[in-house]
XYZ file of C-alpha atoms in Angstrom:
739
model
C 9.373 -181.138 190.945
C 8.458 -184.374 192.454
C 4.716 -185.254 192.723
C 4.953 -185.619 196.422
C 6.552 -182.212 196.759
C 3.773 -180.657 194.524
C 1.034 -182.019 196.670
C 2.733 -180.817 199.882
C 2.943 -177.281 198.394
C -0.627 -177.499 197.461
C -1.535 -178.656 200.966
C 0.452 -175.865 202.577
C -1.306 -173.263 200.173
C -4.764 -174.817 201.227
C -3.888 -174.637 204.811
C -2.651 -171.179 204.687
C -5.711 -170.093 202.587
C -7.890 -171.903 205.252
C -6.416 -169.847 208.071
C -6.611 -166.669 206.143
C -10.351 -167.512 205.380
C -10.883 -168.311 208.995
C -9.377 -164.966 209.955
C -11.472 -163.110 207.494
C -14.693 -164.798 208.516
C -14.135 -164.902 212.335
C -17.442 -164.476 214.242
C -18.222 -160.976 215.297
C -20.785 -159.403 217.488
C -23.413 -157.652 215.481
C -26.277 -157.885 218.039
C -24.769 -155.440 220.461
C -26.882 -152.725 221.981
C -24.489 -151.182 224.316
C -22.457 -148.645 221.989
C -23.836 -145.063 222.374
C -25.678 -145.765 225.567
C -25.188 -144.133 228.995
C -26.483 -141.591 231.488
C -26.532 -137.956 230.471
C -23.071 -136.761 229.386
C -21.007 -135.025 232.111
C -20.471 -131.336 231.353
C -16.743 -131.528 231.406
C -13.765 -133.512 230.437
C -10.267 -133.319 231.609
C -7.559 -132.002 229.162
C -3.849 -132.060 229.961
C -3.000 -128.568 231.026
C 0.711 -128.896 230.248
C 0.958 -131.807 227.764
C 4.850 -131.353 227.332
C 5.629 -131.245 231.180
C 6.873 -134.237 233.198
C 5.286 -134.999 236.618
C 6.217 -137.747 238.964
C 3.726 -138.602 241.825
C 2.530 -134.862 242.133
C 0.599 -133.904 245.315
C 0.144 -130.096 245.397
C 0.266 -127.022 243.190
C 0.525 -123.469 244.065
C 0.606 -120.029 242.201
C 4.030 -118.411 242.447
C 3.342 -114.849 243.992
C 5.626 -112.813 241.786
C 4.953 -109.260 240.747
C 6.599 -109.649 237.425
C 4.886 -110.949 234.235
C 6.528 -114.373 234.317
C 3.647 -116.408 235.725
C 4.931 -119.391 237.474
C 3.336 -122.406 239.260
C 4.944 -124.497 241.996
C 4.465 -128.360 241.982
C 5.108 -130.475 245.047
C 5.959 -134.180 244.401
C 5.505 -136.662 247.152
C 8.879 -138.141 246.757
C 10.891 -135.068 248.038
C 11.058 -132.462 245.248
C 9.419 -129.084 244.645
C 9.562 -127.646 241.050
C 8.589 -124.506 239.407
C 7.542 -123.947 235.816
C 5.908 -121.364 233.542
C 2.156 -121.222 233.542
C 1.866 -121.880 229.796
C 0.356 -125.032 228.003
C 3.524 -125.168 225.751
C 5.910 -125.280 228.608
C 8.209 -128.296 228.857
C 10.844 -127.114 231.191
C 10.781 -127.176 235.094
C 13.123 -125.764 237.507
C 14.086 -127.502 240.816
C 12.997 -125.249 243.852
C 13.821 -127.533 246.692
C 15.066 -131.237 247.052
C 14.566 -132.846 250.236
C 16.642 -135.838 249.362
C 19.622 -133.693 250.180
C 18.409 -132.411 253.658
C 20.016 -134.538 256.365
C 17.288 -133.778 258.916
C 14.674 -134.979 256.538
C 16.506 -137.866 254.721
C 15.050 -141.171 254.314
C 11.486 -142.203 253.967
C 9.883 -138.694 253.998
C 6.787 -137.734 251.906
C 5.959 -134.134 251.002
C 2.331 -133.197 251.152
C 1.913 -129.529 250.783
C 3.640 -126.248 250.288
C 2.572 -122.531 251.073
C 4.202 -119.198 250.470
C 4.320 -116.829 253.368
C 1.771 -113.959 253.312
C 4.407 -111.393 252.686
C 6.356 -113.330 250.048
C 8.814 -112.238 248.493
C 9.438 -109.390 250.756
C 9.738 -111.893 253.464
C 11.052 -114.802 251.468
C 9.689 -117.762 253.457
C 7.892 -120.928 252.368
C 6.396 -123.571 254.389
C 6.266 -127.330 253.585
C 4.285 -130.061 255.422
C 5.634 -133.530 255.305
C 5.790 -137.005 257.004
C 8.957 -138.728 257.859
C 9.832 -141.969 259.741
C 12.396 -141.941 262.546
C 13.393 -145.273 263.992
C 10.228 -146.754 262.268
C 7.868 -144.192 263.794
C 5.852 -141.725 261.687
C 6.217 -138.079 262.352
C 4.451 -135.163 260.746
C 6.407 -131.948 260.403
C 5.792 -128.327 259.350
C 9.107 -126.746 258.250
C 10.152 -123.355 256.884
C 12.781 -122.441 254.231
C 14.112 -119.289 252.917
C 14.153 -118.479 249.112
C 17.253 -116.715 247.913
C 16.701 -116.671 244.158
C 13.495 -115.659 242.570
C 13.538 -116.232 238.884
C 13.324 -119.171 238.839
C 12.645 -119.553 242.669
C 15.135 -121.612 244.675
C 15.016 -122.344 248.410
C 18.125 -122.870 250.628
C 18.067 -126.358 251.983
C 20.354 -125.273 254.847
C 17.845 -122.552 255.846
C 15.491 -125.324 257.351
C 13.599 -124.263 260.434
C 11.348 -126.740 262.247
C 7.944 -125.181 263.360
C 5.893 -128.051 264.524
C 6.104 -131.899 264.773
C 3.831 -134.518 266.107
C 3.616 -138.366 265.842
C 1.403 -139.870 263.265
C 0.908 -143.541 262.109
C -1.339 -142.758 259.260
C -4.203 -140.343 258.276
C -1.786 -137.418 258.302
C -3.734 -134.523 256.980
C -0.945 -132.019 256.392
C -2.480 -129.430 254.032
C -1.193 -125.819 254.589
C -3.104 -122.672 253.656
C -2.732 -119.040 254.745
C -6.036 -117.488 255.746
C -7.418 -113.978 254.841
C -6.206 -113.109 258.415
C -2.686 -113.795 257.481
C -2.361 -116.867 259.766
C -1.172 -120.225 258.736
C -3.687 -123.028 258.975
C -2.638 -126.665 258.940
C -4.683 -129.760 258.833
C -3.935 -132.935 260.909
C -5.469 -136.361 260.686
C -6.099 -138.679 263.483
C -2.820 -140.463 262.931
C -4.495 -143.671 263.812
C -5.460 -147.241 262.726
C -8.864 -147.544 260.987
C -11.748 -147.065 263.294
C -9.812 -144.806 265.630
C -9.278 -147.399 268.344
C -7.895 -144.963 270.919
C -10.616 -142.305 270.407
C -8.011 -139.798 269.314
C -10.598 -137.744 267.423
C -12.309 -136.543 270.662
C -9.065 -136.220 272.581
C -7.883 -132.656 272.726
C -4.664 -133.167 274.603
C -2.567 -133.394 271.298
C -2.511 -131.902 267.821
C -4.256 -134.764 265.995
C -7.582 -134.668 264.070
C -7.599 -130.936 264.074
C -7.176 -127.708 262.231
C -4.236 -125.726 263.671
C -3.803 -121.948 263.452
C -0.647 -120.153 264.148
C 1.133 -116.748 263.469
C 4.299 -117.321 261.479
C 4.816 -113.571 260.863
C 5.959 -112.773 264.475
C 8.277 -115.571 265.734
C 8.926 -115.788 269.281
C 12.437 -116.061 270.711
C 11.896 -119.753 271.774
C 9.948 -120.844 268.740
C 9.384 -119.692 265.194
C 5.598 -118.803 265.595
C 3.004 -117.217 267.950
C -0.329 -118.478 268.843
C -2.961 -115.923 267.908
C -4.714 -114.578 271.095
C -8.040 -115.282 269.572
C -7.479 -118.949 269.116
C -10.539 -120.647 270.713
C -8.598 -122.770 273.318
C -5.805 -120.629 274.250
C -6.830 -120.509 277.944
C -7.940 -124.081 278.134
C -5.955 -126.524 280.446
C -4.671 -129.707 278.551
C -5.559 -128.424 275.111
C -2.699 -127.266 272.814
C -3.376 -123.612 272.050
C -2.587 -124.117 268.418
C -5.852 -126.178 268.075
C -8.444 -124.105 266.253
C -10.959 -126.961 265.458
C -11.102 -130.631 266.171
C -12.909 -134.028 265.577
C -11.660 -134.500 262.157
C -10.543 -137.874 260.715
C -8.271 -137.011 257.714
C -8.795 -133.548 256.444
C -6.567 -133.893 253.262
C -7.261 -130.620 251.423
C -8.792 -127.252 252.526
C -9.356 -123.850 250.962
C -10.889 -120.562 251.962
C -14.062 -119.070 250.308
C -12.629 -116.178 248.222
C -15.312 -113.652 249.458
C -16.319 -114.847 252.996
C -13.125 -116.204 254.075
C -14.872 -119.260 255.535
C -12.623 -122.469 255.540
C -13.866 -125.625 253.579
C -12.230 -128.951 254.077
C -12.571 -132.344 252.528
C -12.492 -134.816 255.339
C -11.977 -138.681 254.530
C -14.427 -141.008 256.185
C -14.003 -144.598 257.467
C -16.703 -147.042 256.951
C -19.541 -145.227 255.042
C -19.174 -141.548 254.377
C -16.998 -138.841 252.799
C -17.440 -135.194 254.138
C -17.444 -131.761 252.944
C -17.033 -129.594 255.999
C -17.206 -125.905 256.806
C -14.818 -125.446 259.841
C -15.133 -122.621 262.197
C -13.223 -121.514 265.370
C -13.750 -124.185 268.206
C -15.903 -126.473 266.104
C -16.153 -130.290 266.947
C -16.813 -132.385 264.026
C -17.608 -135.459 265.917
C -15.012 -138.104 264.943
C -14.984 -140.799 266.006
C -18.164 -140.646 268.024
C -19.691 -139.702 264.592
C -18.719 -140.235 261.082
C -20.172 -137.185 259.472
C -23.600 -136.748 260.968
C -24.184 -140.447 261.728
C -23.201 -142.216 264.967
C -19.971 -144.367 264.515
C -18.717 -145.523 267.781
C -21.647 -145.688 270.178
C -19.286 -146.224 273.250
C -17.473 -142.815 272.402
C -19.128 -139.609 273.533
C -18.587 -136.070 272.212
C -15.991 -134.502 274.613
C -13.376 -131.821 274.747
C -14.116 -128.116 275.267
C -16.841 -128.010 272.723
C -18.916 -131.364 273.053
C -21.469 -130.244 270.501
C -21.493 -131.891 266.968
C -20.894 -129.667 263.873
C -22.241 -131.640 260.897
C -20.910 -131.713 257.396
C -22.282 -129.196 254.764
C -22.419 -132.308 252.403
C -21.936 -136.044 252.815
C -21.243 -138.750 250.067
C -21.919 -142.388 250.769
C -19.064 -144.860 249.828
C -21.314 -146.182 247.139
C -20.488 -142.920 245.034
C -17.108 -141.743 246.705
C -14.462 -143.307 248.597
C -11.689 -140.767 249.388
C -12.928 -137.056 249.144
C -10.211 -134.410 247.998
C -11.315 -131.039 249.176
C -11.343 -128.407 246.485
C -11.957 -124.604 245.928
C -14.706 -122.222 244.881
C -14.602 -121.576 241.085
C -14.115 -118.093 240.195
C -12.805 -118.318 236.686
C -14.312 -116.703 233.520
C -14.560 -119.708 231.056
C -17.552 -121.290 232.673
C -19.826 -118.542 234.103
C -22.651 -120.942 234.943
C -20.371 -122.675 237.386
C -18.984 -119.650 239.286
C -19.351 -119.907 243.021
C -19.573 -123.768 243.019
C -17.294 -125.636 245.274
C -15.399 -128.049 243.016
C -13.954 -131.096 244.445
C -13.066 -134.712 243.732
C -12.366 -138.317 244.775
C -9.019 -139.867 244.666
C -10.504 -143.444 244.503
C -13.193 -143.033 241.714
C -11.266 -140.178 240.030
C -14.409 -138.203 239.558
C -14.991 -134.454 240.076
C -17.931 -132.991 241.756
C -19.529 -129.461 242.038
C -21.486 -128.430 245.276
C -23.992 -125.498 244.994
C -23.506 -123.204 247.959
C -25.650 -120.351 249.054
C -23.598 -117.703 250.631
C -26.593 -116.134 252.296
C -28.192 -119.115 253.959
C -24.841 -120.992 254.314
C -26.521 -124.123 252.948
C -25.492 -126.625 250.274
C -28.295 -127.557 247.986
C -26.982 -129.795 245.367
C -23.926 -131.981 244.443
C -23.350 -132.611 240.773
C -20.861 -135.045 239.178
C -19.210 -132.993 236.491
C -16.161 -135.100 235.055
C -14.388 -138.405 235.190
C -10.549 -137.859 234.916
C -9.419 -141.490 234.918
C -6.585 -140.518 237.262
C -6.395 -140.240 241.002
C -7.189 -136.753 242.145
C -5.035 -135.358 244.885
C -5.173 -131.426 244.919
C -6.861 -128.532 243.276
C -5.301 -125.055 242.383
C -6.014 -121.982 240.300
C -3.837 -120.825 237.483
C -2.910 -117.192 237.236
C -6.137 -116.703 235.182
C -8.142 -118.106 238.111
C -9.062 -121.138 235.990
C -9.276 -124.484 237.763
C -6.242 -126.800 237.668
C -6.487 -130.436 238.885
C -3.478 -132.269 240.218
C -3.569 -136.037 239.731
C -1.068 -138.396 241.469
C -0.728 -140.905 238.640
C -1.258 -138.667 235.646
C -0.995 -135.088 234.610
C -2.304 -131.783 235.628
C -5.645 -131.214 234.234
C -7.835 -128.344 233.252
C -11.467 -128.554 232.391
C -12.904 -128.328 228.924
C -16.604 -128.605 227.824
C -17.499 -132.125 226.935
C -19.393 -132.954 223.679
C -23.041 -133.037 224.633
C -24.097 -135.896 222.545
C -27.437 -137.367 223.819
C -26.840 -141.030 224.673
C -29.212 -143.762 224.029
C -30.739 -145.350 227.303
C -28.594 -147.812 228.975
C -30.295 -151.405 228.332
C -32.584 -151.985 231.320
C -32.191 -155.584 231.176
C -29.467 -158.163 230.299
C -31.416 -159.488 227.480
C -31.547 -156.131 225.919
C -27.708 -155.832 225.757
C -27.574 -158.160 222.855
C -24.945 -160.295 224.543
C -27.018 -163.519 224.758
C -29.332 -165.018 222.291
C -31.026 -166.598 225.204
C -30.599 -165.054 228.614
C -32.663 -167.770 230.331
C -30.066 -170.358 229.333
C -27.184 -167.948 229.145
C -26.509 -168.905 225.517
C -24.093 -166.341 223.999
C -24.991 -164.446 220.942
C -23.077 -164.951 217.811
C -19.641 -163.393 218.145
C -19.846 -163.669 222.024
C -17.068 -165.965 223.127
C -16.970 -167.825 226.403
C -13.555 -168.224 228.140
C -11.900 -169.452 231.280
C -8.987 -168.223 233.275
C -6.361 -170.123 235.406
C -6.618 -168.229 238.678
C -9.953 -167.086 239.844
C -10.215 -164.291 242.367
C -12.196 -165.013 245.456
C -15.922 -164.514 244.891
C -17.427 -165.620 248.101
C -17.476 -169.156 247.070
C -19.436 -168.506 243.883
C -18.924 -169.748 240.479
C -18.159 -167.421 237.737
C -18.975 -167.695 233.975
C -17.113 -165.393 231.538
C -17.694 -164.007 228.090
C -16.221 -161.312 225.830
C -17.374 -160.061 222.448
C -15.747 -158.230 219.548
C -17.508 -156.070 217.029
C -17.080 -156.299 213.221
C -13.853 -155.464 211.627
C -11.670 -155.065 214.690
C -9.261 -157.390 216.552
C -7.318 -157.749 219.670
C -3.595 -156.922 220.327
C -1.548 -158.886 222.727
C 0.884 -156.398 224.421
C 4.562 -156.598 223.712
C 7.801 -155.610 225.504
C 7.701 -154.975 229.137
C 3.867 -155.157 229.193
C 3.571 -158.482 227.272
C 2.504 -160.235 230.574
C -0.368 -157.825 231.164
C -3.904 -157.589 229.923
C -4.598 -157.599 226.210
C -5.495 -154.545 224.400
C -9.180 -154.708 223.284
C -10.694 -152.335 220.582
C -13.447 -149.898 220.689
C -16.926 -151.509 221.040
C -15.653 -154.585 222.857
C -17.834 -155.959 225.671
C -17.203 -158.336 228.649
C -19.729 -160.235 230.885
C -19.023 -161.713 234.277
C -21.881 -163.848 235.610
C -21.904 -164.949 239.246
C -23.925 -167.895 240.240
C -24.151 -170.031 243.393
C -24.802 -173.646 243.909
C -28.414 -174.156 245.649
C -27.046 -176.847 247.894
C -23.415 -178.287 248.091
C -23.004 -181.077 245.377
C -26.362 -180.603 243.755
C -25.125 -179.320 240.497
C -27.939 -176.900 240.449
C -27.102 -173.176 240.333
C -28.989 -169.732 240.858
C -27.559 -166.737 239.158
C -27.062 -163.659 241.279
C -25.516 -161.046 239.132
C -23.944 -160.302 235.751
C -21.368 -157.525 235.549
C -20.818 -155.969 232.131
C -18.019 -153.816 230.902
C -17.788 -152.248 227.375
C -15.598 -149.699 225.510
C -17.565 -146.855 224.163
C -16.205 -143.557 223.058
C -12.771 -144.372 224.305
C -14.106 -144.972 227.685
C -14.556 -147.943 229.721
C -18.092 -148.143 231.179
C -19.480 -150.541 233.822
C -22.882 -151.945 234.524
C -24.332 -154.329 236.870
C -27.483 -156.553 236.324
C -29.306 -158.277 239.195
C -30.929 -161.732 238.231
C -34.687 -162.074 238.900
C -35.824 -164.710 241.153
C -37.327 -166.700 238.395
C -34.017 -166.510 236.422
C -35.860 -165.282 233.351
C -33.669 -162.082 232.971
C -31.561 -159.766 234.899
C -32.395 -156.027 235.592
C -29.986 -153.037 235.592
C -28.931 -151.994 239.091
C -28.984 -148.220 239.902
C -25.678 -146.312 239.262
C -24.775 -146.214 243.032
C -25.272 -149.935 243.433
C -27.428 -151.600 245.952
C -27.404 -154.298 248.738
C -30.163 -156.721 248.420
C -31.198 -160.210 249.803
C -30.857 -163.018 247.504
C -32.438 -166.465 247.933
C -30.100 -169.356 247.165
C -31.868 -172.625 248.072
C -32.935 -172.472 251.640
C -30.603 -169.585 252.482
C -31.287 -165.842 252.241
C -27.956 -164.078 251.681
C -27.234 -160.267 251.732
C -25.517 -159.438 248.345
C -23.765 -156.308 247.317
C -24.408 -155.352 243.744
C -21.550 -153.009 242.873
C -21.888 -149.439 241.734
C -20.190 -148.105 238.580
C -17.736 -146.304 240.788
C -16.853 -149.423 242.567
C -16.158 -151.322 239.351
C -13.959 -148.575 238.099
C -11.880 -148.692 241.353
C -10.508 -152.139 240.316
C -10.557 -151.963 236.547
C -8.171 -149.055 236.090
C -6.001 -147.712 233.301
C -2.919 -148.947 235.300
C -4.265 -152.532 235.327
C -5.233 -152.053 231.673
C -8.919 -152.560 232.671
C -9.604 -156.035 231.384
C -8.434 -157.966 234.509
C -7.674 -161.600 233.827
C -7.578 -161.355 230.002
C -3.886 -161.855 229.744
C -1.727 -164.584 228.189
C -0.697 -166.306 231.368
C -4.366 -166.300 232.663
C -5.695 -167.604 229.432
C -2.916 -170.012 228.596
C -4.834 -173.240 229.335
C -6.809 -175.983 227.628
C -9.879 -174.796 225.792
C -12.001 -177.317 227.939
C -11.322 -180.299 230.061
C -12.475 -182.778 227.452
C -9.963 -181.354 224.872
C -6.752 -180.872 227.048
C -4.599 -180.810 223.969
C -6.346 -177.877 222.440
C -5.168 -174.560 223.747
C -7.619 -171.817 224.350
C -5.162 -169.156 223.130
C -4.502 -171.079 219.940
C -8.113 -171.502 219.488
C -8.678 -167.728 219.718
C -5.850 -167.165 217.287
C -7.503 -169.633 214.751
C -10.640 -167.766 215.064
C -8.738 -164.603 213.750
C -9.354 -162.540 216.952
C -5.912 -161.002 216.891
C -4.270 -158.385 214.650
C -1.715 -159.947 212.386
C 1.687 -159.845 214.073
C -0.023 -159.068 217.407
C -0.839 -162.491 218.576
C 0.098 -163.617 222.136
C 3.116 -165.984 222.660
C 1.904 -168.543 225.264
C 5.211 -170.480 224.908
C 6.829 -167.505 226.720
C 4.336 -167.371 229.547
C 3.685 -170.463 231.508
C 0.089 -170.784 232.924
C -0.566 -168.753 235.903
C -0.870 -171.243 238.836
C -4.283 -172.089 240.298
C -4.226 -171.266 244.010
C -6.533 -174.318 244.573
C -4.106 -176.672 242.870
C -2.195 -178.645 245.427
C 0.029 -180.038 242.631
C 1.498 -176.579 242.004
C 4.379 -175.074 244.021
C 3.283 -173.243 247.165
C 5.092 -170.192 246.311
C 3.499 -169.822 243.024
C -0.001 -170.505 244.397
C 0.391 -167.939 247.095
C 1.897 -165.331 244.869
C -0.908 -165.886 242.358
C -3.544 -165.591 245.107
C -2.215 -162.238 246.243
C -2.056 -161.126 242.643
C -5.444 -161.884 241.484
C -7.184 -160.774 244.699
C -5.025 -157.740 245.707
C -2.631 -156.458 243.034
C -5.336 -154.716 240.954
C -4.960 -151.930 243.841
C -1.613 -152.787 245.331
C 0.495 -151.913 242.447
C 2.317 -148.683 241.413
C -0.099 -145.783 241.331
C -2.896 -148.215 242.218
C -5.647 -147.344 244.624
C -3.858 -149.218 247.330
C -0.584 -147.379 246.683
C -0.826 -145.502 250.016
C 0.256 -148.790 251.623
C 3.719 -148.635 249.660
C 3.866 -152.277 248.529
C 2.887 -154.068 245.370
C 1.755 -157.593 245.179
C 2.204 -158.260 241.372
C 3.244 -161.817 241.075
C 5.981 -161.168 238.458
C 8.028 -159.045 240.955
C 10.578 -160.806 243.074
C 9.424 -161.013 246.638
C 12.054 -158.465 247.653
C 10.694 -155.903 245.115
C 7.159 -156.222 246.427
C 8.428 -154.172 249.391
C 5.866 -156.127 251.512
C 8.257 -158.357 253.466
C 9.257 -157.172 256.828
C 7.756 -153.867 256.113
C 5.762 -151.950 258.637
C 2.123 -151.343 257.793
C 1.353 -147.672 257.326
C -1.895 -148.117 259.125
C -2.025 -151.367 260.959
C -5.088 -152.910 262.627
C -4.967 -152.650 266.391
C -3.792 -155.444 268.458
C -0.201 -156.390 267.624
C 1.583 -153.034 267.955
C 5.210 -152.491 266.699
C 5.649 -156.122 265.774
C 3.238 -156.056 262.762
C 4.577 -156.305 259.299
C 2.754 -156.436 256.042
C 4.423 -159.907 255.482
C 6.264 -161.222 258.553
C 8.302 -164.314 257.395
C 7.541 -167.294 259.580
C 4.819 -165.399 261.427
C 1.331 -165.198 259.730
C -0.161 -164.052 263.052
C 1.918 -160.834 262.735
C 1.242 -160.399 259.102
C -1.123 -157.514 258.181
C -2.033 -159.229 254.891
C -3.544 -162.193 256.803
C -5.269 -160.145 259.313
C -7.045 -157.974 256.681
C -8.003 -161.084 254.837
C -9.746 -162.382 258.036
C -12.061 -159.509 258.630
C -15.065 -158.073 256.833
C -15.819 -154.383 256.969
C -14.317 -151.039 255.894
C -10.768 -152.357 256.490
C -11.059 -155.758 254.790
C -9.032 -156.986 251.979
C -9.889 -157.145 249.270
C -11.740 -153.903 249.966
C -14.551 -154.392 247.212
C -16.381 -157.480 245.907
C -16.433 -159.809 248.964
C -18.685 -160.113 251.931
C -17.364 -163.417 253.138
C -13.967 -164.511 254.430
C -12.006 -166.891 252.186
C -10.783 -169.317 254.831
C -9.061 -171.681 252.390
C -7.267 -168.508 250.969
C -6.138 -167.550 254.526
C -4.790 -171.043 255.155
C -2.915 -170.902 251.980
C -1.234 -167.585 252.743
C -0.608 -168.667 256.409
C 1.159 -171.821 255.124
C 3.289 -169.853 252.669
C 4.315 -167.128 255.174
C 5.096 -169.779 257.781
C 7.768 -171.322 255.548
C 9.470 -168.055 254.443
C 12.777 -167.716 256.004
C 13.065 -164.965 258.530
C 16.453 -163.989 256.961
C 14.533 -162.043 254.256
C 15.267 -158.354 254.570
C 12.770 -155.536 254.112
C 13.302 -153.482 250.965
C 13.028 -149.676 251.195
C 11.060 -147.826 248.680
C 9.892 -144.217 248.371
C 6.330 -143.686 249.532
C 3.651 -142.993 247.124
C 0.003 -142.036 247.641
C -1.335 -139.688 250.357
C-alpha cells in the first residue's frame, strides 16, 4: 500500500467519522414547553367504523330498510355510484346498487348528493336520488326515482328512471332528501347563485330556489309522478310554486327530523360571517339574503314573499369557528347516554363536530359544544342499525365516535417566550436546536416580511418523502414545532420593522396543533390569541392597520393532512443557498450535514430544481405564475382540498391541462361577466375568475384566509401570464368533487 493511498484512506475514515459525529451530536430542541399542552380534551375522537371498506368521495349514507337480519347501509358517492354493504366493522365488500355513469339521461358531469328510500319500501320498491348535472354548460338540479328489482343485495334498475323535479342551479345546490314522519318527501334547495345572492333569489318566491320543498310521492298524478299536499302553506298563492314549504335559505345542505317531535332541523351554509342551525316550519321565511342568520346582510333587500317575517336560527356560529356547517341529527344511541337528545352536527371546512343542547319543552338551544376533531371533511351524518352515530367524510372514511382519553393537558404557553422556541424573544434569537430557514417562493402576506424557524426534539429526525410524494412536504416527527413571524417595515426603505404576530404549529400526541401570538406594542413579547382568533388594530409607524390574527380553525383550514401540514417545507422550496453571503452552500446540504434526516431518508435536491420565485423577473413567466398559484391557492385547490368544490387544482407540478382550470366554467362565478367567465380564460385575464377573485377582499376573495390587502403585483403577474396563453388550449373534463 502506498503512503499516499494510506493517508487518503485515513482522511476518508476521518471524514466519515466526522459526518457520523455531526449526525450524532446534531443540535436538538430541549427547551420546548409545547408538548402536552392544550385546551381541555375533547370528549370524543373519530374511529374508522369500517376500516376494511373502500370509499371514494362519499357524500351520503342511509340505513337499508330491510326486514331480514342482514343489516345493510347504502353509501352514495358524488361521482355517480350508489353502493350497499353489511353494517359490520369487519366488512370489506360492497355491492353496486346503481351506477349513473351508464344512464344516458344523466351522463356527463353529474354529481350525486343524496338518496332516500320511499316510505313504503320494499313493498313499493322506489328510491329517490338528488343530483346536479350540466346540460350545455348550465347547471340543473334534479330529483329522480328508480325502482329496485333485487333486494339482497339491493339493485336498482337504471332504465326505470323517472324525473320528478328539475330546476336551474349555478351553485349552492342544497339537494338533501328526507322523508318526514308524515310520509311526504322533503327536499332542500340552495339559492343556486353567485356569492352574495346578487339577484336576491333568497327572497323571491317565483321559483324553487333557496327553499324546502314538500311533495307526496306515494300518490302520483297522471301528468306528474307526485302530488302537492293540500296543506302545503302556499298552495293557493299566485306566483309561488305550491311545492315550496319554506324559503329564505342560502344553502341547506343537510337536514333531519327530530325523532320524537318530528320537527325539521337544517344546517344552512352562510356567506360572509355566519353558519346557521335552523328549525324550519311550514311557511317560514329564513331571511336570506336580506339577512344572514339573524343579522342584516344586504340592506337594500327587504323581507318579501307571502311571509315577510324573519325566522331566526336556533344557533349561529361565526366564521371564526365554523365555515361550512353540515346539518346533523339528534343522538339517540345507547353508548353515550349523557349525550342523548343533543343535536350532533359538524363543519366541512374545519372538520370538527359539535353538539347542540336542545330543550324540547321550550324549543330553545342553550349550549353548543365542540366534541371531536376528525381531520377529514364532514359531509353527512347517519345512524347505524344500532342507532349509533356514523359520520361520512368526503376525503376519508366513515367514522363512529369513541371516548377520547381524558388526559388533563398542561396550560398552553400564554406568551411566545414561554414556548421555549427563543432564547431571547425580544431579539427573536432562536433557542438551541431551533433552526431558521428560508423558502424560494413566499406566499402573499399583505406585503409583510416573514421569518421562519423549525425545531426538532431530541433523538428524532426528519424523513424526506419518496416515490410519487417526493416533491411534497417533508415528514416531521412527533414533538416538532414551527414558527412563522410576520413583521412590517415601519417606513419604506427604513430597514426598521415592527413584529405583528408569530404563528406556531407543533405536533403533539399525533395531532397538529396551531397557536397564534400577538406582539406587544413595545416588542418585548407576544401574547396568546384566543382560540377563535381576533381582529385588532396594529400600529406600524404612522399607520394604524386592522389585522386578522387567525383562529386555530383557520390555521387548520390550510395546513391539512392532504397538504402534509408543513406547507413550504419541501425539497423544491428549500433547495436554495443557505444565505446570500454563501451562495455555494446549499440550505438542504447544510441540514443534512447537521444530521437532521433519518439515514436513507435524505432529500435529493438534484432531482428537484428550486421552485421559481414569482418576484424574480429572470425566471420564466410560466414558472413564476404557476408557482404563485401553487403557494397562494393550491393548499385548498387540490384533490380533496377545501377548495375542491371548484373542481380544479392549482398544484404547480400538474400540466396546465391537468389542472382542469383552463377554459373551465366557474361553478359559482362572481357577477358581472355571465357565461363568458372561465376559471382561466387563455388570452383574457378580464374573463378569468382567478384574477377577479384575487382583486377583491371579502368573503369571496382568494386566497380566502390570511390576507386583508390585494396583491397588485401578483395580479399583474397572473394577468400577464394569462394574456400570453394560446386560446387553442382546450378545457379538460373532470368529475366534480366536493359539495
